[in-house]
Coordinates of C-alpha atoms and ligand atoms in Angstrom, one line a residue:
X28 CA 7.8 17.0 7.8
X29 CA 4.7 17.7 6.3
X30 CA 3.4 16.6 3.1
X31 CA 1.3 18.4 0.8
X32 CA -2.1 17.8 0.1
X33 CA -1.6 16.2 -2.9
X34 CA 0.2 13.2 -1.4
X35 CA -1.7 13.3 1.6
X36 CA -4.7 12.4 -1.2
X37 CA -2.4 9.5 -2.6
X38 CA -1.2 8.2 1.2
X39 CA -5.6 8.6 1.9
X40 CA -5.8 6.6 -1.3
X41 CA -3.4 3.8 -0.7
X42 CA -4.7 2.7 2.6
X43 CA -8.3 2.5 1.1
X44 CA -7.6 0.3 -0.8
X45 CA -6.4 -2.2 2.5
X46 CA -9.3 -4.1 3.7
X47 CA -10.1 -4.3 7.1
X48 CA -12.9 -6.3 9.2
X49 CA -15.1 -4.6 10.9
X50 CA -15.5 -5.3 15.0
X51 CA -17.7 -3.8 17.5
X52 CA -15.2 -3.5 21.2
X53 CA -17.2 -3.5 24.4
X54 CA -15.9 -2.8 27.5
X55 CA -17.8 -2.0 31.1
X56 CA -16.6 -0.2 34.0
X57 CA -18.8 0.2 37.5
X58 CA -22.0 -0.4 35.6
X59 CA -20.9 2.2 33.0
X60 CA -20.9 -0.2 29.7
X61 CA -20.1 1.0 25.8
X62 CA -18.9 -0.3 22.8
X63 CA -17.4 1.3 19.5
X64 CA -17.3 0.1 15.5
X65 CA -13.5 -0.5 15.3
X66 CA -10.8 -1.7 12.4
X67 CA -7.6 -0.5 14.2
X68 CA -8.0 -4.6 15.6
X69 CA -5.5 -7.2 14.5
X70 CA -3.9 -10.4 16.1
X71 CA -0.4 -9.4 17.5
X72 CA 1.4 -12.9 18.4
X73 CA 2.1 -15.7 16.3
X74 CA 2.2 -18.1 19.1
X75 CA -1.0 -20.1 19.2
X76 CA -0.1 -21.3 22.5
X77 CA -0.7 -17.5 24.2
X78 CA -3.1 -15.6 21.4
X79 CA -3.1 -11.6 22.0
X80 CA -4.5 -9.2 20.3
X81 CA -3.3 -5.6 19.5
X82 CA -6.2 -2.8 19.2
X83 CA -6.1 0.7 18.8
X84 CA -8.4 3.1 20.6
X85 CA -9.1 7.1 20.2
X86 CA -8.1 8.0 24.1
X87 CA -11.3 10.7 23.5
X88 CA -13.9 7.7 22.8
X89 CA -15.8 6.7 25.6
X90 CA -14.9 2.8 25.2
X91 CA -11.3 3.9 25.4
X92 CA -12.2 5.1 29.1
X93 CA -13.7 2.2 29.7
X94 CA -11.1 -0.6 28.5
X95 CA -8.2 1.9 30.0
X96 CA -10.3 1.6 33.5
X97 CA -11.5 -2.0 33.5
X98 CA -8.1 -3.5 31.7
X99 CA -10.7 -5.6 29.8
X100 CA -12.5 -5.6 26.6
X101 CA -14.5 -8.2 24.1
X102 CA -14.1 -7.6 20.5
X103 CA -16.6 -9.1 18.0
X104 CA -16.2 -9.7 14.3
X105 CA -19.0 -8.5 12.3
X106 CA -20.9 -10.7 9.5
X107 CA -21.2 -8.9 6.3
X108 CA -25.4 -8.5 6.8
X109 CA -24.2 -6.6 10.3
X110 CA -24.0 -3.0 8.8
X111 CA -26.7 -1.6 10.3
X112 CA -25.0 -2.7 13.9
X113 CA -21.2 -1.4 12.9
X114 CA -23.2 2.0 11.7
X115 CA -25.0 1.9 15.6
X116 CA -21.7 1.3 17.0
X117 CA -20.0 4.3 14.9
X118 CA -22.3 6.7 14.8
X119 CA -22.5 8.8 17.8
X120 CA -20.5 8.3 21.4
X121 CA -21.8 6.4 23.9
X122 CA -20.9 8.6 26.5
X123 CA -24.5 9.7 27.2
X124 CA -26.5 7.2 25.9
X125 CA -26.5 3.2 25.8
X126 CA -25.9 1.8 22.8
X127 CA -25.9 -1.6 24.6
X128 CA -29.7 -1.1 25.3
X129 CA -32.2 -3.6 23.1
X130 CA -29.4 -5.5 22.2
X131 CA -28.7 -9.4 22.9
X132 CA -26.1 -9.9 25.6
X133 CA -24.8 -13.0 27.3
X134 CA -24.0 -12.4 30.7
X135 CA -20.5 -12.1 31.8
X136 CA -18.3 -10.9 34.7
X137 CA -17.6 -7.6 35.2
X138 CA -20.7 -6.6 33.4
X139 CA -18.9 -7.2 30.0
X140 CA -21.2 -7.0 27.4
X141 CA -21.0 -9.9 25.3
X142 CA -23.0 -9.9 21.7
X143 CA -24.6 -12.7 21.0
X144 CA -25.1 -12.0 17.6
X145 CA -21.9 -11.8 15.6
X146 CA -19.7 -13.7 13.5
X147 CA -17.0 -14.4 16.2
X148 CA -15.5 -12.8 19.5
X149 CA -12.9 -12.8 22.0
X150 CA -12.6 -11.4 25.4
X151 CA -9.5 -10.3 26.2
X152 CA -7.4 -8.6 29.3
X153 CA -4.8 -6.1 28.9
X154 CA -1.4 -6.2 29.5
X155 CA 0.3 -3.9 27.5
X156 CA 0.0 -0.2 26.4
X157 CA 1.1 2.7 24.8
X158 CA -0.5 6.1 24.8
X159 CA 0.7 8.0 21.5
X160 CA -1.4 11.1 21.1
X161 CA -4.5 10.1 18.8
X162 CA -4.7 6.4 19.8
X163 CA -3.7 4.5 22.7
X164 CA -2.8 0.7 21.5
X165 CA -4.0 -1.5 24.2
X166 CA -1.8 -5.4 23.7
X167 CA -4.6 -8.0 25.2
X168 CA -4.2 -11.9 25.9
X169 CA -7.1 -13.7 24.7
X170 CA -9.0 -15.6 27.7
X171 CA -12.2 -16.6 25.9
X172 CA -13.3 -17.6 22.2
X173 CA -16.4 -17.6 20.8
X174 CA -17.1 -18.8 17.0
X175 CA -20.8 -18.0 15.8
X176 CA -20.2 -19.2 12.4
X177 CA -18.5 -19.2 9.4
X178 CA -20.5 -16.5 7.0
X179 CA -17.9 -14.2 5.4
X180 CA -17.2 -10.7 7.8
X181 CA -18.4 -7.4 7.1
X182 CA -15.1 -5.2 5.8
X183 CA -14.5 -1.6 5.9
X184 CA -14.7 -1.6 1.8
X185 CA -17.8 -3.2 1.6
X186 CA -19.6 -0.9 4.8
X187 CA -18.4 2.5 3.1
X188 CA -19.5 1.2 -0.4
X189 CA -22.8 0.5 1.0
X190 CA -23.4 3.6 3.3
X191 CA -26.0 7.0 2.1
X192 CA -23.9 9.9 1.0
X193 CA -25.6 11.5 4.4
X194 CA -24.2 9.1 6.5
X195 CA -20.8 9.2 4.8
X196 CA -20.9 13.2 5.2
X197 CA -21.7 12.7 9.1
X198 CA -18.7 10.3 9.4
X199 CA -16.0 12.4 7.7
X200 CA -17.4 15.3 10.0
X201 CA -16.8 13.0 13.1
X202 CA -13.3 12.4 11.7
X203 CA -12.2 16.0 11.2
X204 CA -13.4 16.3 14.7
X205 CA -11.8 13.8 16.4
X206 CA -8.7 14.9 14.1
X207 CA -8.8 18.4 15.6
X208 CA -9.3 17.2 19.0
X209 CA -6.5 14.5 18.9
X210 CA -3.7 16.5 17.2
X211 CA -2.4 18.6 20.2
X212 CA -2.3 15.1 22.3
X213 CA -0.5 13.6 19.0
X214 CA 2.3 17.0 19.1
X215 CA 2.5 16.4 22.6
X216 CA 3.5 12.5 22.9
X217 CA 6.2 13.8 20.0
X218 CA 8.0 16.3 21.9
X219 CA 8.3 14.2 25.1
X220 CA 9.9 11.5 23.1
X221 CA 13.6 11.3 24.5
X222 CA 15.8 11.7 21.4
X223 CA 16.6 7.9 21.5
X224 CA 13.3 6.9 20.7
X225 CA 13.3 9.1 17.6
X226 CA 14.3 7.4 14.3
X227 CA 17.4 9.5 12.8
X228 CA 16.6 12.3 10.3
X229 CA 17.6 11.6 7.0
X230 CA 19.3 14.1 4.9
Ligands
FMN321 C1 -15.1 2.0 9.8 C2 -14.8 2.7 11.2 C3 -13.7 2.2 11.9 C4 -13.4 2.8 13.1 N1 -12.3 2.3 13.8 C5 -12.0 2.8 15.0 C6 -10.9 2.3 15.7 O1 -10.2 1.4 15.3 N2 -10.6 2.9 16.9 C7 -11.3 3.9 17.4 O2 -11.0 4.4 18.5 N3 -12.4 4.4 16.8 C8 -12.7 3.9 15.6 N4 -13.8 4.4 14.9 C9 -14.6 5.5 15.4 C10 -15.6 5.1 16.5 O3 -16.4 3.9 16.1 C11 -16.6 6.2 16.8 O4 -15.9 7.4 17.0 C12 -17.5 5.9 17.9 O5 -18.6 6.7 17.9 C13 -16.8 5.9 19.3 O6 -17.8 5.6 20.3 P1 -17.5 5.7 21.9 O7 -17.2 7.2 22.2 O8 -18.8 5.3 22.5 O9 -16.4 4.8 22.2 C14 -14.1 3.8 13.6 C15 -15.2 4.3 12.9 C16 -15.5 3.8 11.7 C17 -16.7 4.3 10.9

C-alpha cells in the first residue's frame, strides 16, 4: 500500500520531531578501516548483566562492508560541540578515502579504530542479523565501555538545526540516492518473505 504524498509529508514530519543521538560506527577489515555518522543506534536488551546493542546499517555504505566482514564494530556517542566530526563522518563514503586519517585513535585489536575524542563508546561483536533490503540491523554484545564524560550528546535535531542550507541540500541529495539505490533490495527482501512472515492484510 502506498501512501500519498501528503501523508508521507505528515509520517516525514512525525519522526522529526524524535530525537536521536548522534554516533560515529567504526569498523576495520584487513587494514581497510571506515566509519559513518549514524542514529539508526539504540540499546536492544534490558539485562544489564549481557548489554547488546541493535544498529542499523545501509548494506551499500562502506562501514556496512566492513562490520558485515569483521563481525565487529565500536560505536561512539557524540558531544554536542562534535558537529563538525558527525558532518566528516556523513558527508561523503569512505570507500575511497580515509576518513580515519588525522584523527586521534587508541589502538585496538583488529585495527579497530577507537576515537579518543567523544562523549562515550562501546565496542561491540555481532551476533545477530537481518538483512531487510535498505538496512541490515546488525544485534552486537557489548565487550568494552568507555565513558569520556558527562557533557550533554549531540542530537540529530540540534545537528540539522545547525547545518548551512548547502550542506542540508547535499544531504537530502545523498538520501534520494541511497533511496533509489536501496529500494529494489527493499522489493526484493518483500517478495522472498514466506507468507508466514507477512502480517495479515486488513480489510
Ligand atoms: C543524521 C544522519 C544519520 C545517519 N544515520 C545512518 C544510519 O543509522 N545508518 C546508516 O547506514 N547510515 C546513516 N547515515 C548516512 C551515513 O552517515 C552516510 O551515508 C555516510 O557517508 C556513509 O559512509 P560510509 O559509506 O563510509 O559507510 C546517516 C546520515 C546522517 C546525516
Amino acid at each position: 500500500m502506498m501512501l500519498s504524498s501528503g501523508q508521507q509529508d505528515r509520517v516525514r514530519v512525525i519522526f522529526r520531531r524524535v530525537v536521536r543521538e548522534v554516533w560515529i560506527v567504526t569498523a576495520a577489515y584487513r587494514g581497510h578501516r571506515g566509519g559513518s555518522t549514524v542514529t539508526w543506534l539504540s540499546a536492544a536488551s534490558i539485562d544489564a548483566a549481557q548489554p547488546t546493542v541493535l544498529v542499523g546499517l545501509a548494506p551499500n555504505h562502506f562501514t556496512a562492508e566492513l562490520v558485515e566482514a569483521s563481525g565487529e564494530f565500536a560505536a561512539h556517542l557524540l558531544r554536542e560541540d562534535q558537529a563538525e566530526l558527525a558532518w566528516h563522518f556523513a558527508a561523503i563514503s569512505g570507500r575511497n578515502h580515509d576518513k580515519l586519517a588525522g584523527l586521534e585513535c587508541e589502538p585496538a585489536a583488529g585495527g579497530l579504530p577507537l576515537l579518543r575524542d567523544c562523549l562515550a563508546r562501546v565496542t561491540c561483536r555481532v551476533y545477530d542479523r537481518k538483512a531487510t533490503g535498505d538496512r541490515t540491523y546488525y544485534w552486537a554484545d557489548v565487550v568494552d565501555v568507555r565513558e569520556l564524560g558527562n557533557a550533554r550528546p549531540l542530537t540529530d535535531q540540534a545537528w540539522f538545526a545547525g547545518l548551512p542550507d548547502s550542506r542540508r541540500r547535499m544531504l537530502g541529495e545523498q538520501l534520494l540516492s541511497d533511496v533509489e539505490q536501496q529500494r529494489p533490495w527493499q522489493a526484493e527482501w518483500r517478495s522472498s518473505l514466506s507468507a508466514g512472515d507477512r502480517r495479515p492484510e486488513r480489510g
